[in-house]
PDB file of C-alpha atoms in Angstrom:
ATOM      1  CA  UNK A   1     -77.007  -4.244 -61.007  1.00 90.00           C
ATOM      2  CA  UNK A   2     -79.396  -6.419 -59.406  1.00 93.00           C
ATOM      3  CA  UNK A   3     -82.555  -7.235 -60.898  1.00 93.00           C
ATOM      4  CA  UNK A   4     -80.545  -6.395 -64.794  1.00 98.00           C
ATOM      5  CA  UNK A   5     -80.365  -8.960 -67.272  1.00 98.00           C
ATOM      6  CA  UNK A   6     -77.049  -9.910 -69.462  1.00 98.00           C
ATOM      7  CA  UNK A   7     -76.078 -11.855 -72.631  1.00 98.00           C
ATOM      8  CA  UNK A   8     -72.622 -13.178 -73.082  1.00 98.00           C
ATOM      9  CA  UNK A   9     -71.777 -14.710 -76.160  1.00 98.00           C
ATOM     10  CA  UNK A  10     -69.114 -17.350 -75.493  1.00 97.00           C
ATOM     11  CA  UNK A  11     -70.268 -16.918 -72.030  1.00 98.00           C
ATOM     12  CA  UNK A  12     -68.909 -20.286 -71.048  1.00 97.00           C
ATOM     13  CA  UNK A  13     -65.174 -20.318 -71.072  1.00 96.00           C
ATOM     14  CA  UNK A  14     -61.917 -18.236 -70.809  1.00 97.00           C
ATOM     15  CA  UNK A  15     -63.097 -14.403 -70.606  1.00 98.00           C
ATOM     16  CA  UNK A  16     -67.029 -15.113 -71.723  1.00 98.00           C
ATOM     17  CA  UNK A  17     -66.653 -16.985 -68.413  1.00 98.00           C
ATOM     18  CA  UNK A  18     -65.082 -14.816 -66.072  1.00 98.00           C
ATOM     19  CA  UNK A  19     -67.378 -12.175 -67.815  1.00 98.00           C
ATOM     20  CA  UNK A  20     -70.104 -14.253 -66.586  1.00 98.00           C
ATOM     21  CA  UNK A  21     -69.274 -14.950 -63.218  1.00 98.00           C
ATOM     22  CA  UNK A  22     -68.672 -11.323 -62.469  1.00 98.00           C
ATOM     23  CA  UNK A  23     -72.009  -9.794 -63.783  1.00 98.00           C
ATOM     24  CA  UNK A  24     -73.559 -12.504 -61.779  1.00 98.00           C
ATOM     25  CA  UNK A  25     -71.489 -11.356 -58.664  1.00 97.00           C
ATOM     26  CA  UNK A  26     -72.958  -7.870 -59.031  1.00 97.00           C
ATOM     27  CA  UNK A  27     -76.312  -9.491 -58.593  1.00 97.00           C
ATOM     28  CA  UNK A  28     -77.068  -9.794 -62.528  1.00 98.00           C
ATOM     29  CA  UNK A  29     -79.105 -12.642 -64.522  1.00 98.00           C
ATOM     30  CA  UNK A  30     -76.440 -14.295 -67.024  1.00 98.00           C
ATOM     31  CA  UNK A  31     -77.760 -15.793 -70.422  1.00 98.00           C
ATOM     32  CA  UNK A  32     -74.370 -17.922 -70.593  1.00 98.00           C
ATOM     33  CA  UNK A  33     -73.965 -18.303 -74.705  1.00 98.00           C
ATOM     34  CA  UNK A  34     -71.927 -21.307 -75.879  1.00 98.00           C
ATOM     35  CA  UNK A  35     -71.489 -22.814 -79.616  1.00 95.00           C
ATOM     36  CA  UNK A  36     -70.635 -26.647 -78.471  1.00 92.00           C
ATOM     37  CA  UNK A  37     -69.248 -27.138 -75.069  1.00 94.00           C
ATOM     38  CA  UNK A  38     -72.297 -28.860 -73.144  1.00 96.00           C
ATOM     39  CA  UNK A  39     -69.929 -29.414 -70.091  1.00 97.00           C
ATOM     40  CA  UNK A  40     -68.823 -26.090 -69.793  1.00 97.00           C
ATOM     41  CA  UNK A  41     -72.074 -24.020 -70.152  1.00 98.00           C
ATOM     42  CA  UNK A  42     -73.350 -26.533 -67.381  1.00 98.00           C
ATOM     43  CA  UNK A  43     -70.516 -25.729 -65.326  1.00 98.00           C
ATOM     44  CA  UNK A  44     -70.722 -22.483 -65.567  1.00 98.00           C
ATOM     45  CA  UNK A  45     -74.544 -22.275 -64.910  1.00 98.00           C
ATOM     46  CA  UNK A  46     -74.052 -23.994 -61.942  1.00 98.00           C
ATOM     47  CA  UNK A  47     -70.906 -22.365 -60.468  1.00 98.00           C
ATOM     48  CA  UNK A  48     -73.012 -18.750 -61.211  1.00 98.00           C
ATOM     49  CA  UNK A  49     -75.750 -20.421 -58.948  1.00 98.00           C
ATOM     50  CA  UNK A  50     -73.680 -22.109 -56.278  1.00 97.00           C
ATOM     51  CA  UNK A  51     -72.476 -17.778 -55.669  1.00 94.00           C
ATOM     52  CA  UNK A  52     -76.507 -17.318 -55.222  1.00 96.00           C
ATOM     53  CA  UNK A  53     -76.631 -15.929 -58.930  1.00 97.00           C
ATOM     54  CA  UNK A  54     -79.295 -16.791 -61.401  1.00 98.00           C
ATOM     55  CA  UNK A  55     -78.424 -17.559 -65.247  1.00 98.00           C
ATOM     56  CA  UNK A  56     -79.054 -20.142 -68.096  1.00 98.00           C
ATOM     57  CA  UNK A  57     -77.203 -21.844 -70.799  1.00 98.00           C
ATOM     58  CA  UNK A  58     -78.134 -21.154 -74.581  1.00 98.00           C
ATOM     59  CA  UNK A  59     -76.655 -22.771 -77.310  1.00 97.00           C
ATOM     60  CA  UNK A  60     -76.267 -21.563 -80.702  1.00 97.00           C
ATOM     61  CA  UNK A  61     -73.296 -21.908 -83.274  1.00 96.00           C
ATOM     62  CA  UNK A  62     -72.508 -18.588 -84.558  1.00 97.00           C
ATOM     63  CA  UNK A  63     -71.062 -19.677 -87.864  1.00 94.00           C
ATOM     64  CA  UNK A  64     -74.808 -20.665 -88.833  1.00 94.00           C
ATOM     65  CA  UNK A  65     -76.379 -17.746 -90.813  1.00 90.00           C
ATOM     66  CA  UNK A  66     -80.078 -18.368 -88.499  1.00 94.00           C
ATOM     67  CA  UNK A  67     -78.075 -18.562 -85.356  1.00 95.00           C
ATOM     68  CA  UNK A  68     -78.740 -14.977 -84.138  1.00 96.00           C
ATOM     69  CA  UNK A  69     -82.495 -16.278 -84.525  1.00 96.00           C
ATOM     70  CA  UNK A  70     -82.483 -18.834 -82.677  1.00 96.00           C
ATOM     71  CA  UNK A  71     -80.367 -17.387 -80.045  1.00 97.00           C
ATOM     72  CA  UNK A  72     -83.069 -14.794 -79.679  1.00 98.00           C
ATOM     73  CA  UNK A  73     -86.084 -17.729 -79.869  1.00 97.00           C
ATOM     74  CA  UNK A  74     -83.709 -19.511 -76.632  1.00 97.00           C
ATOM     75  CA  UNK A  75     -83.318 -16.508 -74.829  1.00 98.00           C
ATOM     76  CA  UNK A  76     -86.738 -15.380 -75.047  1.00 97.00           C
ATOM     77  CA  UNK A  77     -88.359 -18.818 -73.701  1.00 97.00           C
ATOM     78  CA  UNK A  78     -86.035 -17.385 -70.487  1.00 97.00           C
ATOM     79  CA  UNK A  79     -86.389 -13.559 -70.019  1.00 97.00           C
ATOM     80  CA  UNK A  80     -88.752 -10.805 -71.283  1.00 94.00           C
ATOM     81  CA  UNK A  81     -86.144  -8.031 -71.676  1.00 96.00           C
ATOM     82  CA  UNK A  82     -82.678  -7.201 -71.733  1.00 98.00           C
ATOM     83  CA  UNK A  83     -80.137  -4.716 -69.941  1.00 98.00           C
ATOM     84  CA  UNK A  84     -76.457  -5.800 -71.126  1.00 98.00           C
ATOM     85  CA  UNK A  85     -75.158  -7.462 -74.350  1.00 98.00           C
ATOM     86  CA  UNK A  86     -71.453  -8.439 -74.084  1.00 98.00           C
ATOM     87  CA  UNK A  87     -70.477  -9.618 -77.620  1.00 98.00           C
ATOM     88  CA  UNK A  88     -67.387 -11.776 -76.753  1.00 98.00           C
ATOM     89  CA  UNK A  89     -67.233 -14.630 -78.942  1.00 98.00           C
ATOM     90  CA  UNK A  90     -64.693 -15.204 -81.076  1.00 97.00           C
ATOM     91  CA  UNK A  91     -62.277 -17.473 -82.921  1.00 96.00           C
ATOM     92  CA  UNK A  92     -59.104 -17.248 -84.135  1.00 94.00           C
ATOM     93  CA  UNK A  93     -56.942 -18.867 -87.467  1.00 90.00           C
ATOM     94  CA  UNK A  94     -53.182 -18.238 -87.245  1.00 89.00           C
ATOM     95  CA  UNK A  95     -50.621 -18.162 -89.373  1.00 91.00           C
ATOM     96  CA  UNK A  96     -48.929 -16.017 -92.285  1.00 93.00           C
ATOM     97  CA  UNK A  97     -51.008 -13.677 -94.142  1.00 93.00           C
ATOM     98  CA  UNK A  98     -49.837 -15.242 -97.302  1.00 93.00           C
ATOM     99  CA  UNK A  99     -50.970 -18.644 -96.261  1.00 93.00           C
ATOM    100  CA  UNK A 100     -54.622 -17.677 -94.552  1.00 92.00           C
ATOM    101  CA  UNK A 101     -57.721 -19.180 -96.998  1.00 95.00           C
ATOM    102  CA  UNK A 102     -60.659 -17.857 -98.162  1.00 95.00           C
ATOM    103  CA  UNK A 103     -62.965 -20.562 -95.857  1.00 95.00           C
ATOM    104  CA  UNK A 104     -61.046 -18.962 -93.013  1.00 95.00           C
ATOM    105  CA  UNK A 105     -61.564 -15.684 -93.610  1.00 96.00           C
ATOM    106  CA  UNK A 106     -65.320 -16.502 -93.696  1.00 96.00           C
ATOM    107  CA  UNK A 107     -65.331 -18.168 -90.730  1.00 96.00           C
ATOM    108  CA  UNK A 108     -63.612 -15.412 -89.316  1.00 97.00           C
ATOM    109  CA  UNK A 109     -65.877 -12.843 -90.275  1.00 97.00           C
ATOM    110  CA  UNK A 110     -69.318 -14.970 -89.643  1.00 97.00           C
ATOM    111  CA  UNK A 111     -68.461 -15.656 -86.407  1.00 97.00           C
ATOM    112  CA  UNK A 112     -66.409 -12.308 -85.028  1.00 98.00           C
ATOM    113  CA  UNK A 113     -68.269  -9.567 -87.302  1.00 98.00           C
ATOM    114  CA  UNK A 114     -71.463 -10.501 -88.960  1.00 97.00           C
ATOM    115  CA  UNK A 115     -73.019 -12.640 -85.337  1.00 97.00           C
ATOM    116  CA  UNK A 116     -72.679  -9.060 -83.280  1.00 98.00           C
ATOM    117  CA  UNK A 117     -73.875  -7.838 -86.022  1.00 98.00           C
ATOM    118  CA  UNK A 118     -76.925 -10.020 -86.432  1.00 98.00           C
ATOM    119  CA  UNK A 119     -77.524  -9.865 -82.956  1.00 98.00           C
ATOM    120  CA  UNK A 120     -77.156  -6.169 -81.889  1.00 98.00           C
ATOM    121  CA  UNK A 121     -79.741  -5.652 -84.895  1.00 98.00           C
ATOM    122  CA  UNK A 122     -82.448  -8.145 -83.726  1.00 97.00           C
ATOM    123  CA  UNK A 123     -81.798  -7.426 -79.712  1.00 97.00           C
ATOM    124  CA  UNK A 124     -82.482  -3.758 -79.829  1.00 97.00           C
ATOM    125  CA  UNK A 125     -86.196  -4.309 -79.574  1.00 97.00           C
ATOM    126  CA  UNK A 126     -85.408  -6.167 -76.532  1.00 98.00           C
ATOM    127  CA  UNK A 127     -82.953  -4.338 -75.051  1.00 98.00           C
ATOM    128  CA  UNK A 128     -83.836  -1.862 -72.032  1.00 98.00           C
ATOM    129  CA  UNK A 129     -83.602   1.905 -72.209  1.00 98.00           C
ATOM    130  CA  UNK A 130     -80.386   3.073 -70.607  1.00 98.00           C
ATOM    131  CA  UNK A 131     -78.821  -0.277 -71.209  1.00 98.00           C
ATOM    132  CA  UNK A 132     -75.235  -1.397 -72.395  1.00 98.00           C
ATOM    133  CA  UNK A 133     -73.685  -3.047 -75.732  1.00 98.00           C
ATOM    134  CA  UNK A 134     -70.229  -4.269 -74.856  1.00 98.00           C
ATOM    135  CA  UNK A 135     -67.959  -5.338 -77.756  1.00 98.00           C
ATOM    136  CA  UNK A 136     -64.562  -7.456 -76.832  1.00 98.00           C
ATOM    137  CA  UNK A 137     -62.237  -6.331 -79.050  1.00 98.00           C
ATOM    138  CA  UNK A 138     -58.449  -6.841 -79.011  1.00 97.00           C
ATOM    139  CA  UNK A 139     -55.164  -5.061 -78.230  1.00 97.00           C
ATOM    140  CA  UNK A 140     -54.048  -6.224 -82.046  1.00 96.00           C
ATOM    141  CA  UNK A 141     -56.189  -3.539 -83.285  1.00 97.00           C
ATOM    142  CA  UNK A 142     -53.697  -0.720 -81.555  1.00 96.00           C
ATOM    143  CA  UNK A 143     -50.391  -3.288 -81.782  1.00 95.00           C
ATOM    144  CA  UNK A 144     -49.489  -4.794 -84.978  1.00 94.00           C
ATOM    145  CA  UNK A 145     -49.493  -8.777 -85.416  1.00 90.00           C
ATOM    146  CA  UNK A 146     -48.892  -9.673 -88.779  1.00 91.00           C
ATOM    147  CA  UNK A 147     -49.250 -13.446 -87.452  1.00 89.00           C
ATOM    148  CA  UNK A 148     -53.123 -12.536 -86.998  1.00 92.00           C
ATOM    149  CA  UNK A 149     -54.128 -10.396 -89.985  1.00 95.00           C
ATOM    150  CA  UNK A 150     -57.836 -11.490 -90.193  1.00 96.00           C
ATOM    151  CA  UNK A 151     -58.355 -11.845 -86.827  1.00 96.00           C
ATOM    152  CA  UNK A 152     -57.335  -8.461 -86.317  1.00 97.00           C
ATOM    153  CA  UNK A 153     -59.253  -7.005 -89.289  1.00 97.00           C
ATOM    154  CA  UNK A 154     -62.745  -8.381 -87.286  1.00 98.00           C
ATOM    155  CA  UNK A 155     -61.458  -6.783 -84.108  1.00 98.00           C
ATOM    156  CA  UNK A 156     -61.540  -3.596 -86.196  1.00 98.00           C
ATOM    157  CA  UNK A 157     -64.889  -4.197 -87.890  1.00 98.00           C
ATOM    158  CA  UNK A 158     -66.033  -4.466 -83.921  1.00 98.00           C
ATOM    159  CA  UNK A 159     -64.191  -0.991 -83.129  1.00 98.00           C
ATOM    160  CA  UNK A 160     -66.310   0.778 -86.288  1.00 98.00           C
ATOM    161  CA  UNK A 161     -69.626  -0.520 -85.312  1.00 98.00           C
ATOM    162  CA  UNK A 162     -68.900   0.501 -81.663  1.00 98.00           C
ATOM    163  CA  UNK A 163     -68.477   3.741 -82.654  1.00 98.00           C
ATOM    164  CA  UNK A 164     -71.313   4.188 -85.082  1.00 98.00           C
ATOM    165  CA  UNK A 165     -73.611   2.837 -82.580  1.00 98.00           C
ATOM    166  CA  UNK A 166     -73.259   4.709 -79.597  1.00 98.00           C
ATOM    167  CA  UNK A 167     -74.476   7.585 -82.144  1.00 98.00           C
ATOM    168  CA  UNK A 168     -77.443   6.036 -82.712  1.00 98.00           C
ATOM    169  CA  UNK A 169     -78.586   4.495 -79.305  1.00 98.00           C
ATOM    170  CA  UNK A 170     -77.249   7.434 -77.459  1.00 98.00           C
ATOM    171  CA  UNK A 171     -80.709   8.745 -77.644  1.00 98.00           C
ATOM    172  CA  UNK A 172     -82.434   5.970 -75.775  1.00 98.00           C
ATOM    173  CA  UNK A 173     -79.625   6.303 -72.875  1.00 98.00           C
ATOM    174  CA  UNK A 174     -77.478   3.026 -74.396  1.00 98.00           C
ATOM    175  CA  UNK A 175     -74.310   3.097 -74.100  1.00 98.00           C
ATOM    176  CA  UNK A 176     -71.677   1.290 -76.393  1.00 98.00           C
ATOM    177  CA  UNK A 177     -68.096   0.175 -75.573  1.00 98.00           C
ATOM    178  CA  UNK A 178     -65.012  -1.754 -76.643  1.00 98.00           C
ATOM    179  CA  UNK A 179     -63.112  -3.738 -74.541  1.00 98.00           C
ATOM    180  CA  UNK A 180     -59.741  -4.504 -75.845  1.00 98.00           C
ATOM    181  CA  UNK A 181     -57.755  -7.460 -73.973  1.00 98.00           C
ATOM    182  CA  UNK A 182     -54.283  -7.997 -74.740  1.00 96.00           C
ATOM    183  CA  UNK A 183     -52.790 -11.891 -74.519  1.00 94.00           C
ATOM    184  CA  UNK A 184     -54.732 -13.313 -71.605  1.00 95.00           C
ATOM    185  CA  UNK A 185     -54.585 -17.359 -70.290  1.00 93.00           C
ATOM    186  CA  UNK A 186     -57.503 -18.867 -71.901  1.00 91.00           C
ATOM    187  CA  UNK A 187     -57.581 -22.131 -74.097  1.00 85.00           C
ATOM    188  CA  UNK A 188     -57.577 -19.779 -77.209  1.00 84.00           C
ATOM    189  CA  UNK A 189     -53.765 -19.358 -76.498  1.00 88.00           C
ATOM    190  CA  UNK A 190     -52.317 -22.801 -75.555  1.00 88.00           C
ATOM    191  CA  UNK A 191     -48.851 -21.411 -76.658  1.00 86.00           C
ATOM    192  CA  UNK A 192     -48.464 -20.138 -73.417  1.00 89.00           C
ATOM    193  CA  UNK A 193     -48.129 -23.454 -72.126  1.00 91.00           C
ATOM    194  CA  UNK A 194     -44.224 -23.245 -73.539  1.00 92.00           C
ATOM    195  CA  UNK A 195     -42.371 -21.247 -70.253  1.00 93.00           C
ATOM    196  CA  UNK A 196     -40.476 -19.749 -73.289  1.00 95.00           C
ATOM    197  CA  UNK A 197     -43.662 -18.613 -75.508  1.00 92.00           C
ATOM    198  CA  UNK A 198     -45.321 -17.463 -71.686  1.00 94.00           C
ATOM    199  CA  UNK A 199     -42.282 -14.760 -71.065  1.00 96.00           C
ATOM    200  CA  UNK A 200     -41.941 -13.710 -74.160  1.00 94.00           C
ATOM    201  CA  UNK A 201     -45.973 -12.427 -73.674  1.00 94.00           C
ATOM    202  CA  UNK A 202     -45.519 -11.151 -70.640  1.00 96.00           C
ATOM    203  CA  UNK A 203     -42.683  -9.001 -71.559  1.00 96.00           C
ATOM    204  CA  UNK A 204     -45.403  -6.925 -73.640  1.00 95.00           C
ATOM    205  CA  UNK A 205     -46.900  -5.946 -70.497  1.00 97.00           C
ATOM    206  CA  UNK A 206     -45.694  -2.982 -68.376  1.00 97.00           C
ATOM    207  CA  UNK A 207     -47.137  -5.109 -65.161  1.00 97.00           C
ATOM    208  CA  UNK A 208     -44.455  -8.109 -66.939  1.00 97.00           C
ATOM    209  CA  UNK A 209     -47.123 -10.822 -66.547  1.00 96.00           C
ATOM    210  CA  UNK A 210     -49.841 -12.695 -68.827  1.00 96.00           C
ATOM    211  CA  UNK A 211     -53.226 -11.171 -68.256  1.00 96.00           C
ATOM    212  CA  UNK A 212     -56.084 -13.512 -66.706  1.00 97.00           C
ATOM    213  CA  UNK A 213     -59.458 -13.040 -67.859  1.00 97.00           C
ATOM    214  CA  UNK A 214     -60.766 -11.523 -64.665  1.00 98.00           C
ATOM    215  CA  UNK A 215     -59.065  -8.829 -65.483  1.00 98.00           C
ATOM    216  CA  UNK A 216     -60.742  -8.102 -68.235  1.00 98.00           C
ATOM    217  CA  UNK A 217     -64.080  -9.116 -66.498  1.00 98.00           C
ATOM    218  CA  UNK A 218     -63.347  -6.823 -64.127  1.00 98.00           C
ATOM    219  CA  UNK A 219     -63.240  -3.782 -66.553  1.00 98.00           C
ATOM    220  CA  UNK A 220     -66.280  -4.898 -68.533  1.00 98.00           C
ATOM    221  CA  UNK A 221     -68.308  -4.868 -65.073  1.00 98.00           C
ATOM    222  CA  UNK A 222     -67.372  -1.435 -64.621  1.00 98.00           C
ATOM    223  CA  UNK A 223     -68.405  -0.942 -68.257  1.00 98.00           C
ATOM    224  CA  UNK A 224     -71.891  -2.492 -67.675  1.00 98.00           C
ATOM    225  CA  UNK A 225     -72.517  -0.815 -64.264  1.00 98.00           C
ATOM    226  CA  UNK A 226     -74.330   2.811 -63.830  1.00 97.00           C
ATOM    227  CA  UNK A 227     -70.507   4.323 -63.625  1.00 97.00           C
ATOM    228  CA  UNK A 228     -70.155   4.595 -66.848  1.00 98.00           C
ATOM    229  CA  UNK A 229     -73.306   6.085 -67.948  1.00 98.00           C
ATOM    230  CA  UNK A 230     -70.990   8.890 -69.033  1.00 98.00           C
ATOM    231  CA  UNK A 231     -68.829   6.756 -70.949  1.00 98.00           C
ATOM    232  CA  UNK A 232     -69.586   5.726 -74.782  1.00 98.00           C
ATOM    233  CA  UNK A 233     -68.362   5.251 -77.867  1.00 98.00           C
ATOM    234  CA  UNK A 234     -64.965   4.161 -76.363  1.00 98.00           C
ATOM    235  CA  UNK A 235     -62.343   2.137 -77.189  1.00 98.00           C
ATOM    236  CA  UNK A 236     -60.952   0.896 -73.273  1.00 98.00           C
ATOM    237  CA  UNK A 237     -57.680  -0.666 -73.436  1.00 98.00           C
ATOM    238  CA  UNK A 238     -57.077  -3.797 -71.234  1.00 98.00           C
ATOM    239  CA  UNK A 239     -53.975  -5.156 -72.449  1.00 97.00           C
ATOM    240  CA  UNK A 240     -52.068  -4.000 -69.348  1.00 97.00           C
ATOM    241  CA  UNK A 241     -49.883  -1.651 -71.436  1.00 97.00           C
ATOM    242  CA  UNK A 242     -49.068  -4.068 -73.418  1.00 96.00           C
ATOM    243  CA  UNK A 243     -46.368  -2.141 -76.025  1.00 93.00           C
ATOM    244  CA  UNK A 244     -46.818   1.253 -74.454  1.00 93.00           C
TER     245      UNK A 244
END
């Protein structure tokens, strides 16, 4: 992997992070993406180059319709090609289906659907023959969660477009994979703070624990590395067994 080039979206904390940290591990260049957390994308910029990795911090808010623009503008001031595109951003609005809003299933689906989107569509010209799209998807795709609906409806938009590009790139050698965590300790479940709310999740799993997000890191790597060259078009469960 050495001498490739990655972009993370949401690069800079929970999974993005770990996601990150790995790639740079393996000897990759990390474009760390992050929407407001200055402190964090610093962090993590200089924790990748305290392991001897190389990577840099671009910021762009992913609700704003030009941000796939000027994440392209930032990362092109930095490198002249790209090898690996991990979409992982995300956010999330809880709460009954009856009670979610139309402003938050926009915000949902600017952020989760239409920025890959955006940004697989302007990044193809940059990115490498034989390189890899990575989509993070979600075990609530396979597992009902009526608590989730919308959330879960983006994850799904991410599954389709997975599929229907590793048709079309599969000529040029790209390969194109979900990645589907399950409930994993990051600050986008601080539920799991409640010992009560933290068993309950890790009852789902057949391992009978929480996921962390290196494990999920740890899968994408293998995703991104020559390995799976064989591999696309594939939805790869990382929810542990979660509900098996």
């Amino acid at each position: 992997m050495t001498g490739k080039t990655a972009l993370v979206t949401g690069g800079s904390r929970g999974i993005g992070r770990a996601i990150s940290l790995r790639l740079a591990r393996d000897g990759v260049r990390v474009a760390v993406h992050y929407g407001r957390d200055d402190q964090a994308a610093k962090q993590t910029v200089a924790d990748i180059e305290a392991l001897g990795g190389e990577a840099f911090a671009i910021k762009a808010d992913l609700e704003e319709a030009d941000s796939a623009d000027r994440l392209w503008q930032a990362f092109d001031a930095e490198a002249s090609g790209l090898d690996i595109l991990v979409n992982n951003a995300a956010i999330i609005a809880p709460g009954p289906f009856a009670e979610q809003t139309q402003e938050q299933l926009a915000r949902l689906f600017a952020v989760n659907v239409q920025a890959p989107f955006l940004l697989v569509q302007q990044g193809l010209s940059r990115l490498r023959e034989g390189g890899r799209i990575i989509n993070i998807s979600s075990g609530v795709t396979r597992i009902a969660w009526p608590n989730d609906v919308a959330y879960s409806m983006t994850k799904g938009a991410l599954n389709t477009m997975t599929l229907a590009l590793a048709k079309e790139l599969g000529p040029r050698g790209i390969t194109v994979n979900s990645v589907a965590p399950g409930i994993i300790e990051t600050d986008m479940n601080p539920w799991l703070a409640d010992p009560v709310a933290a068993d309950a999740a890790a009852a789902y799993s057949v391992f009978g624990r929480v996921g962390r997000p290196a494990d999920v890191a740890d899968v994408v790597a293998f995703v991104a590395s020559e390995d799976a060259r064989w591999m696309t078009g594939q939805y790869v469960d990382a929810t542990g067994g979660s509900q098996l």
